[in-house]
Short mmCIF file of C-alpha atoms in Angstrom, two decimals:
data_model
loop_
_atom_site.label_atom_id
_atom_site.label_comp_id
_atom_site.label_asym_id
_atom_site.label_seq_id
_atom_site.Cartn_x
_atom_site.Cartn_y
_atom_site.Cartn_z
CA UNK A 11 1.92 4.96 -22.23
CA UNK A 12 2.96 7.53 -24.83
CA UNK A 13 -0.16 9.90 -23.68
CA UNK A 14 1.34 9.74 -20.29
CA UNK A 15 4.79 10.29 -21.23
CA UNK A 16 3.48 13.37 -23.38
CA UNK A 17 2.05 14.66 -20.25
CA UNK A 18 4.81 14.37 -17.93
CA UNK A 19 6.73 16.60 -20.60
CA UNK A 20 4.24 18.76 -21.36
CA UNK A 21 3.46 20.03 -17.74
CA UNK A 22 -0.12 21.92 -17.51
CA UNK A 23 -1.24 23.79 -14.79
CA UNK A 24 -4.14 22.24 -12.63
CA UNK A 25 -7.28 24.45 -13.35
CA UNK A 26 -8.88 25.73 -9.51
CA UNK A 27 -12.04 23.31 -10.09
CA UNK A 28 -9.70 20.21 -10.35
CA UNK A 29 -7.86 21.56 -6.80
CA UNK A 30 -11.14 21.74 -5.16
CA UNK A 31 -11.90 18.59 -6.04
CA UNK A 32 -8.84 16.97 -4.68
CA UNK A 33 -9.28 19.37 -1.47
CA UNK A 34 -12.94 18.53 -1.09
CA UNK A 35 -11.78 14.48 -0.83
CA UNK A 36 -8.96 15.37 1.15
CA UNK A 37 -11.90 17.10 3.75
CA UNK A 38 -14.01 14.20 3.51
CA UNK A 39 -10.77 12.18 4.28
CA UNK A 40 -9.77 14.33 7.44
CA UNK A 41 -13.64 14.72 8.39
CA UNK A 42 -14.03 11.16 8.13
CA UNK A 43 -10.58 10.16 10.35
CA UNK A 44 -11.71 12.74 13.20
CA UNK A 45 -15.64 10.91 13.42
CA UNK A 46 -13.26 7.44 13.36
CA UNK A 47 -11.32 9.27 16.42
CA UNK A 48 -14.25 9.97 18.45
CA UNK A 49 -16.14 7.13 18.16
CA UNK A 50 -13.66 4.36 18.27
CA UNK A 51 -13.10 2.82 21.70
CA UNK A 52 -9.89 0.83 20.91
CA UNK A 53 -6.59 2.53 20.93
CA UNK A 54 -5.30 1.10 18.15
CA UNK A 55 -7.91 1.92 15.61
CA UNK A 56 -7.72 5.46 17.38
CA UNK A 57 -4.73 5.93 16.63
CA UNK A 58 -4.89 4.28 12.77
CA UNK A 59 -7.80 7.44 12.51
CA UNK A 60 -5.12 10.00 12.99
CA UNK A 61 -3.26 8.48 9.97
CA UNK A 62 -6.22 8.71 8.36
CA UNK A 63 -6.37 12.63 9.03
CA UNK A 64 -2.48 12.69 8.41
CA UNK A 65 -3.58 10.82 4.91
CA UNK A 66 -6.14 14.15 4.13
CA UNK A 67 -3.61 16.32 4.84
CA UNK A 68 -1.11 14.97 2.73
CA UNK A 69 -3.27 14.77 -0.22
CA UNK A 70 -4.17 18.59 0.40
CA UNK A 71 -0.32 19.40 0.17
CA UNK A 72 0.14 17.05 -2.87
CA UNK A 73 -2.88 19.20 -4.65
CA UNK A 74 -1.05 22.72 -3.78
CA UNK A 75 2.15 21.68 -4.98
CA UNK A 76 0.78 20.60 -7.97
CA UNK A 77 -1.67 24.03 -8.44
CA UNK A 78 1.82 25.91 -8.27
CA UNK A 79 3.88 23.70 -9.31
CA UNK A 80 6.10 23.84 -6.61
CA UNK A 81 7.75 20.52 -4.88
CA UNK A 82 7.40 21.93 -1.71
CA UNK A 83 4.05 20.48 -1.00
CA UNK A 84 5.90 17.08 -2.22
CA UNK A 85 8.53 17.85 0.42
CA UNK A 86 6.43 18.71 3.00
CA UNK A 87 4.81 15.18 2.74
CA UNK A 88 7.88 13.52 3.60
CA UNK A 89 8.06 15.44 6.38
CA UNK A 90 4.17 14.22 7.53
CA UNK A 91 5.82 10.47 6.94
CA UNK A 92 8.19 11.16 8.93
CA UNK A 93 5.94 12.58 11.64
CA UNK A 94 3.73 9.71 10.93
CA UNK A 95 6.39 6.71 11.61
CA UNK A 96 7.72 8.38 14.73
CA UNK A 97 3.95 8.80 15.76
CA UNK A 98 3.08 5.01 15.18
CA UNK A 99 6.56 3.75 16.82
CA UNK A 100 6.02 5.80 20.29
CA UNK A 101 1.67 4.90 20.11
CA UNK A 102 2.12 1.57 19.51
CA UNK A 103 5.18 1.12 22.26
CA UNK A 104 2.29 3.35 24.75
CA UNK A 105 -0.40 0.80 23.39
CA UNK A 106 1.52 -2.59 24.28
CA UNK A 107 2.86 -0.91 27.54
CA UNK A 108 -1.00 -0.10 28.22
CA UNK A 109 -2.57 -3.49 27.29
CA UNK A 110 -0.14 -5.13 29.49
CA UNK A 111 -1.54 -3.07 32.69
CA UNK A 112 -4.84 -3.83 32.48
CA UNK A 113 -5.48 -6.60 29.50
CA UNK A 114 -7.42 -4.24 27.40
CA UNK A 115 -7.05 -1.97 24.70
CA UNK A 116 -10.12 -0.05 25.67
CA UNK A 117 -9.69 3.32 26.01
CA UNK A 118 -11.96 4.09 28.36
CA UNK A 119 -10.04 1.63 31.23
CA UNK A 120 -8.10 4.49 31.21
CA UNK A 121 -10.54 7.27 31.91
CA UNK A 122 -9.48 7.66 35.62
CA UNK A 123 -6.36 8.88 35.65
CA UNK A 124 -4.59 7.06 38.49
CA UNK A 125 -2.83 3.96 38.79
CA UNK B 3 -22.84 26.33 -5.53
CA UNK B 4 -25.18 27.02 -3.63
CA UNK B 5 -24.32 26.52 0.39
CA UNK B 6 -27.83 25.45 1.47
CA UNK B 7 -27.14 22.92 -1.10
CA UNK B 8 -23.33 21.69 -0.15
CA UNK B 9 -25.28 21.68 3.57
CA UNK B 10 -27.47 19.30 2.80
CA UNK B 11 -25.12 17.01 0.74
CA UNK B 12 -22.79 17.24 3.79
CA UNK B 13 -25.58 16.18 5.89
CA UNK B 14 -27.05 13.29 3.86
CA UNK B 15 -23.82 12.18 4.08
CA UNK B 16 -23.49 12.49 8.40
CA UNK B 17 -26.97 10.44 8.02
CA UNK B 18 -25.43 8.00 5.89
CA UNK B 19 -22.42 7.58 8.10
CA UNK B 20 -24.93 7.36 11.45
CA UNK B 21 -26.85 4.67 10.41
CA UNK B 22 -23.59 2.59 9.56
CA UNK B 23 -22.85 3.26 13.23
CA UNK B 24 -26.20 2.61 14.36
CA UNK B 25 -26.20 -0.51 16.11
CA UNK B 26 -29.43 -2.31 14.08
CA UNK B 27 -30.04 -4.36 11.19
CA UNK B 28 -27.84 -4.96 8.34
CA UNK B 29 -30.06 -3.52 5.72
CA UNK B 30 -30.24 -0.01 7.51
CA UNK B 31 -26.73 -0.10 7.66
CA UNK B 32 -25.99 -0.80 3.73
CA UNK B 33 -28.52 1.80 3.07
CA UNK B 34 -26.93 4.25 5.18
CA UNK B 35 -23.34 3.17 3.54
CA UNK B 36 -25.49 3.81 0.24
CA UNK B 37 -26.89 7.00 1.44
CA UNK B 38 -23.09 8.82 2.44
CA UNK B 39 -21.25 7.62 -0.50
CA UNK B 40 -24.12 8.71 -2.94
CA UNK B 41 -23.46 11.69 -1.08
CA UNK B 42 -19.53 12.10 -1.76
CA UNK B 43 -20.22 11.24 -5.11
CA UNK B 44 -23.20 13.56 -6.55
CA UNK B 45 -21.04 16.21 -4.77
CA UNK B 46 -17.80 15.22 -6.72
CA UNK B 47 -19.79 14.75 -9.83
CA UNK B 48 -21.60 17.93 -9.62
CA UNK B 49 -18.15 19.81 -9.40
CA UNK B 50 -16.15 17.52 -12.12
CA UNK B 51 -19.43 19.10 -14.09
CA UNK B 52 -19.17 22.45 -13.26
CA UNK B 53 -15.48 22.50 -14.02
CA UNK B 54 -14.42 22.85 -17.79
CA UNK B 55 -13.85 19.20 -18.80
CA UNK B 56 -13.27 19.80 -22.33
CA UNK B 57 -10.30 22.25 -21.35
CA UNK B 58 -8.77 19.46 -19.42
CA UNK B 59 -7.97 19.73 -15.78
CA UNK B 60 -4.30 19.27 -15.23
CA UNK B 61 -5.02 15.97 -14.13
CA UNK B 62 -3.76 12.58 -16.02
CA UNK B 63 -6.55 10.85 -17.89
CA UNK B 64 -9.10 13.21 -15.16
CA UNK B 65 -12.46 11.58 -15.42
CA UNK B 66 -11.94 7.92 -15.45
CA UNK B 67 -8.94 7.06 -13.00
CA UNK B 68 -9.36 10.25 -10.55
CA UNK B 69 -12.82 9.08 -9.66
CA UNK B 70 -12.08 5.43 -9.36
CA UNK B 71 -9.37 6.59 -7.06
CA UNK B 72 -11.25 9.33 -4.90
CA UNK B 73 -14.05 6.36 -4.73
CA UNK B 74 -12.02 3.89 -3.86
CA UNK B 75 -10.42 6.34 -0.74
CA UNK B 76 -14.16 7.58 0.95
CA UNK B 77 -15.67 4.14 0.57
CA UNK B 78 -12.78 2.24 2.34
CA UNK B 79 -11.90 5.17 4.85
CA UNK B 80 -15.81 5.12 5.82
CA UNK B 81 -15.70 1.34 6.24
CA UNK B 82 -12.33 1.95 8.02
CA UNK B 83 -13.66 3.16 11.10
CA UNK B 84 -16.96 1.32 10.51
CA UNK B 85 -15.86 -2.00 11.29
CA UNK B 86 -16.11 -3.86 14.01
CA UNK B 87 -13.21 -5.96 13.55
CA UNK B 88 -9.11 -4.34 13.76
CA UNK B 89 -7.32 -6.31 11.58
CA UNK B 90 -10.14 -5.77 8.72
CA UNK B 91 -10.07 -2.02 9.86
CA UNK B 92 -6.32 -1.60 9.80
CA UNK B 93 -6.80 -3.82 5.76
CA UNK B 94 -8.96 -1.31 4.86
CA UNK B 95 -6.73 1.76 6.14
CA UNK B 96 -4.03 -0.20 3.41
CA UNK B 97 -6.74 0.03 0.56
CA UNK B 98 -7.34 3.95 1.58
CA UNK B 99 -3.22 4.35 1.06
CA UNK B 100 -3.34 2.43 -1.91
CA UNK B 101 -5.69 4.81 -3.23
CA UNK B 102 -4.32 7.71 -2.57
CA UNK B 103 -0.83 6.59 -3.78
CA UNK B 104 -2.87 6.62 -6.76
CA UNK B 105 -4.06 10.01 -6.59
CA UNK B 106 -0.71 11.10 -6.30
CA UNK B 107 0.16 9.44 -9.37
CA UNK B 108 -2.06 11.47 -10.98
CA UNK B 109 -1.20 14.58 -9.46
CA UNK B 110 2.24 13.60 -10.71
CA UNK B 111 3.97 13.27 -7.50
CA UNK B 112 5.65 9.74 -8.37
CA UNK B 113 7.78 9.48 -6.15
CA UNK B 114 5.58 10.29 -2.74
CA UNK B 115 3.27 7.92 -4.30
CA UNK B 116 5.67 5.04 -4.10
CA UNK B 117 7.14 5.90 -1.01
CA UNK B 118 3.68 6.51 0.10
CA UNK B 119 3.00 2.91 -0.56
CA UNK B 120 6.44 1.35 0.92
CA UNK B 121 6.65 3.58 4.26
CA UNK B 122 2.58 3.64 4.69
CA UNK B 123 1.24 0.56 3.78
CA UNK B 124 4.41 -1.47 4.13
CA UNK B 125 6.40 -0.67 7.42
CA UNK B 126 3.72 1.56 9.42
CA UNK B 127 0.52 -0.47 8.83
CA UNK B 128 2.70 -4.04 9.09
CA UNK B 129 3.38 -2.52 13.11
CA UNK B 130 -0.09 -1.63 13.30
CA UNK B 131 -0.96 -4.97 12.11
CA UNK B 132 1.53 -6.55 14.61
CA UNK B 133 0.15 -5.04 17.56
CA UNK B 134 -2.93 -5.73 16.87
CA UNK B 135 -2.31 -9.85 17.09
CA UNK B 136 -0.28 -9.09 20.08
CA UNK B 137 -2.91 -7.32 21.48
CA UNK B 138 -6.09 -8.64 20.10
CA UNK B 139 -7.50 -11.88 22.09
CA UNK B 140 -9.05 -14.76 19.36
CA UNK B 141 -11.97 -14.85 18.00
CA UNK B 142 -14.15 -17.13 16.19
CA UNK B 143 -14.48 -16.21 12.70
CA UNK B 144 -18.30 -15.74 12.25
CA UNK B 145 -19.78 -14.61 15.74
CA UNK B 146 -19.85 -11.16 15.62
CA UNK B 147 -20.66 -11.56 19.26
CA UNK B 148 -17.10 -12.85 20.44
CA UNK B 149 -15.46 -9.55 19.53
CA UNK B 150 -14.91 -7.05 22.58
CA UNK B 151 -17.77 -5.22 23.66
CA UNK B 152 -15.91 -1.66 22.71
CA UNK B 153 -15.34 -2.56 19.24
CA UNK B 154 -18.63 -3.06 18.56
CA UNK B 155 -20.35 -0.57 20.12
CA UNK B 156 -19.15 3.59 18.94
CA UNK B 157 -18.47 6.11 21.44
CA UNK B 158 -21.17 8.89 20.79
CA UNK B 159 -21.55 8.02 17.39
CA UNK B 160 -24.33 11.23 16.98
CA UNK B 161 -22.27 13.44 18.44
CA UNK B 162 -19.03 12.73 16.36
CA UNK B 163 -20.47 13.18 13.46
CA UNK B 164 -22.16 15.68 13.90
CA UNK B 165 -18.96 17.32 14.67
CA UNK B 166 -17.43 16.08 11.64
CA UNK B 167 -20.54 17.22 9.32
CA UNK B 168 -19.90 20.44 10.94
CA UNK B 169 -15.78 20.47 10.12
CA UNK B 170 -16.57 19.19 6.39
CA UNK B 171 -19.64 21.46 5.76
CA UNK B 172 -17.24 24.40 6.93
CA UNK B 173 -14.38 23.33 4.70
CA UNK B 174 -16.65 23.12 1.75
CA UNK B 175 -17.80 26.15 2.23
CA UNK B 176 -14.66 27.32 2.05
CA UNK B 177 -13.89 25.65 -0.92
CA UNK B 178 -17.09 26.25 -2.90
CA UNK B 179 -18.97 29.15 -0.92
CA UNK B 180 -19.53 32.69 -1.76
CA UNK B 181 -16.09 33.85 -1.60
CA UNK B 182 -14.71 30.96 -3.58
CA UNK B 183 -17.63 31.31 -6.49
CA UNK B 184 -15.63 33.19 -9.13
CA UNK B 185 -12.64 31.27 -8.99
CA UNK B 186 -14.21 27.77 -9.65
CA UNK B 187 -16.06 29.43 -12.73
CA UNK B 188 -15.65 27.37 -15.93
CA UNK B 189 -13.74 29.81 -18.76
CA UNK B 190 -11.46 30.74 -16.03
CA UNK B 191 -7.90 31.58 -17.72
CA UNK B 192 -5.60 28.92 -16.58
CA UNK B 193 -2.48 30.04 -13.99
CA UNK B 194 -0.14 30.17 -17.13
CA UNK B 195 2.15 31.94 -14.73
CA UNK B 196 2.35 29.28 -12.46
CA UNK B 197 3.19 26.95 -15.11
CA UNK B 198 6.06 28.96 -16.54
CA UNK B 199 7.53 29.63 -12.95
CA UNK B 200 7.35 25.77 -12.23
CA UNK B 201 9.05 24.93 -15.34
CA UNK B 202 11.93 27.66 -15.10
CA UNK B 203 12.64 26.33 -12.01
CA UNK B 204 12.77 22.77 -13.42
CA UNK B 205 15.50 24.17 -15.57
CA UNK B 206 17.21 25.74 -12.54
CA UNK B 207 17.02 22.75 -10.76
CA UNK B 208 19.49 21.27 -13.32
CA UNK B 209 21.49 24.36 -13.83
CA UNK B 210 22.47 23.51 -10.02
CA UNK B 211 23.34 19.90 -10.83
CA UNK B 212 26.50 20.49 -12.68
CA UNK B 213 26.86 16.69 -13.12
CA UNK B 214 23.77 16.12 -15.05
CA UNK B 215 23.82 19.13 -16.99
CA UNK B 216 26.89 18.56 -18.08
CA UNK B 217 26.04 14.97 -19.18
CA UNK B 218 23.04 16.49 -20.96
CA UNK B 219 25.21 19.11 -23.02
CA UNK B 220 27.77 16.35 -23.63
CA UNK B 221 25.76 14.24 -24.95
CA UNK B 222 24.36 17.34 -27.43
CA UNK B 223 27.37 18.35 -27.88
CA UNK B 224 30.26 15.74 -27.60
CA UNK B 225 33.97 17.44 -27.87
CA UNK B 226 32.64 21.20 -26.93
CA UNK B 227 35.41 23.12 -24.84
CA UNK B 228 33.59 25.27 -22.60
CA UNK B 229 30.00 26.70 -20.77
CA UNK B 230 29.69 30.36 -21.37
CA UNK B 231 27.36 31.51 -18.70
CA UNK B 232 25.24 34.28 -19.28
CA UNK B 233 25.42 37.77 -17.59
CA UNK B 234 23.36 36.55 -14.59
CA UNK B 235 26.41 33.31 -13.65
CA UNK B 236 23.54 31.03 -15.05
CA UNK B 237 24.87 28.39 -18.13
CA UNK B 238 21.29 27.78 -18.96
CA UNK B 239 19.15 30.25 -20.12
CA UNK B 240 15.28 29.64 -20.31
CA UNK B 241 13.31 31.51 -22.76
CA UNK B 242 9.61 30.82 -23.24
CA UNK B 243 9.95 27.57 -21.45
CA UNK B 244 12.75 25.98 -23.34
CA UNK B 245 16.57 25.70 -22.15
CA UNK B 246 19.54 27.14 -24.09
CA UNK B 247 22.85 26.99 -23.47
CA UNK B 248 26.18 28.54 -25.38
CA UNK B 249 28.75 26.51 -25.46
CA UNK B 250 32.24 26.75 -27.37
CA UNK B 251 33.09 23.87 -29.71
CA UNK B 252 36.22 22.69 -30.01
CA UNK B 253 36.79 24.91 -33.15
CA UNK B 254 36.08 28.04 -31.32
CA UNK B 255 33.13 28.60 -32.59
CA UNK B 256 30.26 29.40 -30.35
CA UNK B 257 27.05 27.52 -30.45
CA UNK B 258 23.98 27.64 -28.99
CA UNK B 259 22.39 24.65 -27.96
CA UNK B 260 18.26 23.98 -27.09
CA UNK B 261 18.11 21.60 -24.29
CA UNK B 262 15.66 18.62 -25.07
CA UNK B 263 12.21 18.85 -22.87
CA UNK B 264 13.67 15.05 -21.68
CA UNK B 265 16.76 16.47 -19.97
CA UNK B 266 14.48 18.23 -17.53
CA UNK B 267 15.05 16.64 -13.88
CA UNK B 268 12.41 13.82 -12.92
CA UNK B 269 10.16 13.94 -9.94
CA UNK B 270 12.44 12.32 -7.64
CA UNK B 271 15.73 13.93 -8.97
CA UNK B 272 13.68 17.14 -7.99
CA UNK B 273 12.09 16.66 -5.21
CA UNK B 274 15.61 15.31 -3.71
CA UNK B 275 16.84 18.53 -4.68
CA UNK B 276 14.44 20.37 -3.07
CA UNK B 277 14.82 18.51 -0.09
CA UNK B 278 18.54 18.97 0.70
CA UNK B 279 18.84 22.43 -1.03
CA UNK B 280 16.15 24.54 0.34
CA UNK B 281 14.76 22.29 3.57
CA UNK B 282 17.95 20.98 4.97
CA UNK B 283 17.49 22.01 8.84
CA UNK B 284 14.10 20.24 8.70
CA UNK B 285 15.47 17.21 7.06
CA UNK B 286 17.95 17.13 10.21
CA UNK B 287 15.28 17.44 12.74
CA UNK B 288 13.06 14.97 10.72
CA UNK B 289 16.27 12.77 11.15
CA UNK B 290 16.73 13.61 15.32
CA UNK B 291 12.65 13.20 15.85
CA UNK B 292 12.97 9.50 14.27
CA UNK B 293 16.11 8.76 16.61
CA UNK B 294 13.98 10.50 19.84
CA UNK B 295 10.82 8.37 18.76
CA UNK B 296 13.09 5.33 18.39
CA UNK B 297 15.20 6.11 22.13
CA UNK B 298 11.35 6.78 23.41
CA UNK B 299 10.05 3.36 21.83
CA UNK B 300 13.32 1.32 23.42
CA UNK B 301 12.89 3.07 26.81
CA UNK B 302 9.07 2.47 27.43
CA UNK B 303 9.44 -1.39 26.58
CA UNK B 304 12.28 -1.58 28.92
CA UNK B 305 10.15 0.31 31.84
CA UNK B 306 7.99 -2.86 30.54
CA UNK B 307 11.27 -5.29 31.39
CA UNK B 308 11.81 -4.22 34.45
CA UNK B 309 8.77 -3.61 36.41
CA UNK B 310 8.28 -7.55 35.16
CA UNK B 311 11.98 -8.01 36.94
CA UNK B 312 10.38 -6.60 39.93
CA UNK B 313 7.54 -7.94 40.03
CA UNK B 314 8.93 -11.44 39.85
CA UNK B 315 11.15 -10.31 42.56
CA UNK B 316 8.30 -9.61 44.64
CA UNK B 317 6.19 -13.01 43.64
CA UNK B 318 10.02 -14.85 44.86
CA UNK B 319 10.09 -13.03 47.87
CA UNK B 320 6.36 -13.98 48.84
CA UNK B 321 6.66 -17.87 48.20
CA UNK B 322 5.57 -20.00 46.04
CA UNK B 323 2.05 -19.09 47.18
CA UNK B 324 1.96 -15.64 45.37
CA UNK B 325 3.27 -16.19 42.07
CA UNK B 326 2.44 -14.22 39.08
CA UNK B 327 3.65 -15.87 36.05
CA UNK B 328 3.26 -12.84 34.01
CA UNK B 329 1.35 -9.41 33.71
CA UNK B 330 -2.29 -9.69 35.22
CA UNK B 331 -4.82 -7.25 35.90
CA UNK B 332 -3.08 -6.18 39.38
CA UNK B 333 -0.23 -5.05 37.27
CA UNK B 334 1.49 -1.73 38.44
CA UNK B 335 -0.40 -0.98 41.09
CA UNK B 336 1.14 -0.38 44.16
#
């Protein structure tokens, strides 16, 4: 506890190697929520992919912030929450309003666009 | 590093991740679950390496936590949109939060990591979660057979990934390719600017909230009269990273005091700062996109309400004959 405390205090910089680490996982985070997108046939898991690339992203602002220790970054992730909440509350109100019409949550029932 | 060799990583990993997807045995499909994560981690290993370890990184307790995180996030994002069934996918989208949260920790963001964890994992994935047992039909427990045929089977699974290889191989090669070689080289002095810019504008941060500041130099200092501010309006003064402040006693003397490193504002005291002081038009229209995603939420269930009105309007008007007790598969069409 003390050697964390004695870090918090004692702010260092993040070296560039320790940045590209975070930003490679923060790829491989994004990379692996757009595969999830396009190969996922239910809407709901589609749509839990796009967190998942909202999840990269955040950790890629996170790691700036921290390189330059700015709070920007930090404030910019709020932001993505936000984004993210509003996102789930209108998908998931499209999703129900979907299932109801035709008992499925496959996207594909929904590949001709007509009624 | 080399890029033929990030390539290859990248795709061993896209092979990995296909033969999850592959619809076959379960062996193939641990070994190519075995195959990508190897992947991920010889490629984070061979970087931790090649950065200066013994220097430190900037990152809490690096080696031990960091990896166990980072780990923890590939392995359950992969299985995340690897498995077959949505509530176990939407669990382990929770675990990849989790995760993260603690990456943040260690990036020393504390307070997006806890928010991360009570907005994220406990009011957007609990709606998730929701909708999927409104949505989902039951299903016997063991019979992989009883789920719905497109949950099982991927869209295009070759195709998507090799898309993604394609979006990650780029990305690393942005991060570790030619350009980026002599950045990422061990020895490298560290960004001592950035450091002392960050922590002046700690300081600032408090010079700007008179309340704690003042608590701060009261508590140094009980019984002092006044602040002298320096030439530029600022009280505090920061010199080579630490805080001063002159102050006149109560004697008339003046006095300089050396802030402690602990009166420096926390994470959240800070980033609330930043947030109202220099973003406060987006924090507004963060505030009117919640109420316009809340107004659209309300209005498409009630399009829901009353097309059933309507439609049970309709089945009263036909007779008993043509009743539809609730929404079928005719639903909304004319």
């Amino acid at each position: 506890m003390t050697g964390l405390a004695a870090a918090a205090m004692a702010p260092l910089s993040m070296s560039p190697a320790a940045l590209n680490l975070v930003l490679l996982l923060s790829a491989v985070l994004f990379g692996l929520g757009m595969i999830g997108f396009l190969i996922r046939r239910n809407m709901i898991i589609m749509f839990l992919c796009t967190e998942l690339m909202f999840q990269g992203a955040a950790l890629a602002m996170i790691a700036f912030g921290r390189m330059h220790m700015d709070l920007s970054g930090q404030v910019f992730v709020i932001f993505i929450l936000t984004i993210a909440a509003a996102e789930a509350a209108l998908a998931l109100g499209l999703v129900v309003l979907l299932f109801r019409h035709r008992e499925t949550l496959n996207a594909e029932a929904w590949s001709e666009l007509r009624e | 590093m080399a890029p033929l060799l990030l390539y290859a990583i990248c795709a061993a990993g896209a092979i990995g991740l296909y033969l999850m997807l592959r619809p076959g045995a379960r062996s193939v499909k641990s070994i190519g679950a075995l195959l990508g994560f190897a992947a991920v981690a010889y490629l984070g290993v061979r970087l931790a390496l090649a950065a200066d370890l013994s220097a430190g990184l900037g990152l809490r307790d690096f080696p031990f936590f960091v990896a166990i995180f980072a780990g923890v996030a590939v392995a359950a994002a992969g299985r995340m949109i690897t498995h077959p069934r949505p509530v176990y996918c939407a669990l382990y989208f929770v675990l990849v939060v989790v995760a993260s949260a603690g990456l943040f920790l260690m990036l020393q963001a504390e307070f997006m990591a806890f928010a991360l964890i009570i907005v994220y994992a406990g009011a957007i994935l609990i709606t998730y979660l929701f909708v999927l047992m409104l949505a989902q039909q039951a299903e016997s427990e063991e019979d992989l057979r009883s789920l719905a045929e497109y949950d099982r089977v991927p869209r295009e699974p070759a195709t998507a990934v090799l898309v993604g290889l394609v979006l990650v191989a780029v990305l690393g090669d942005a991060l570790f390719g030619r350009t980026a070689e002599n950045t990422t080289r061990p020895g490298q002095p560290w960004p001592t600017v950035a450091v002392a810019e960050g922590v002046a504008r700690e300081w600032a941060a408090l010079d700007d909230m008179p309340r704690a500041r003042n608590a701060v130099i009261e508590k140094l200092a009980p019984g002092y009269t006044e602040i002298v501010r320096n030439p530029m309006g600022d009280a505090i003064t920061v010199r080579n990273g630490t805080a001063f402040v002159e102050i006149v006693t109560a004697d008339g003397v003046q006095k300089t005091l050396e802030l402690p490193d602990s009166a420096r504002p926390g994470n959240t005291q800070r980033v609330g700062f930043v947030l109202v002081s220099s973003f406060p038009v987006s924090l507004e229209l963060a505030g009117v996109i919640l109420t316009m995603a809340m107004f659209g939420a309300v209005i498409l269930a009630r399009r829901q309400a009353e097309l059933g009105d309507d439609r049970r309007r309709d089945a009263a008007a036909r007779g008993p004959a043509g009743t539809l007790p609730n929404g079928s598969a005719e639903g909304g069409r004319p």
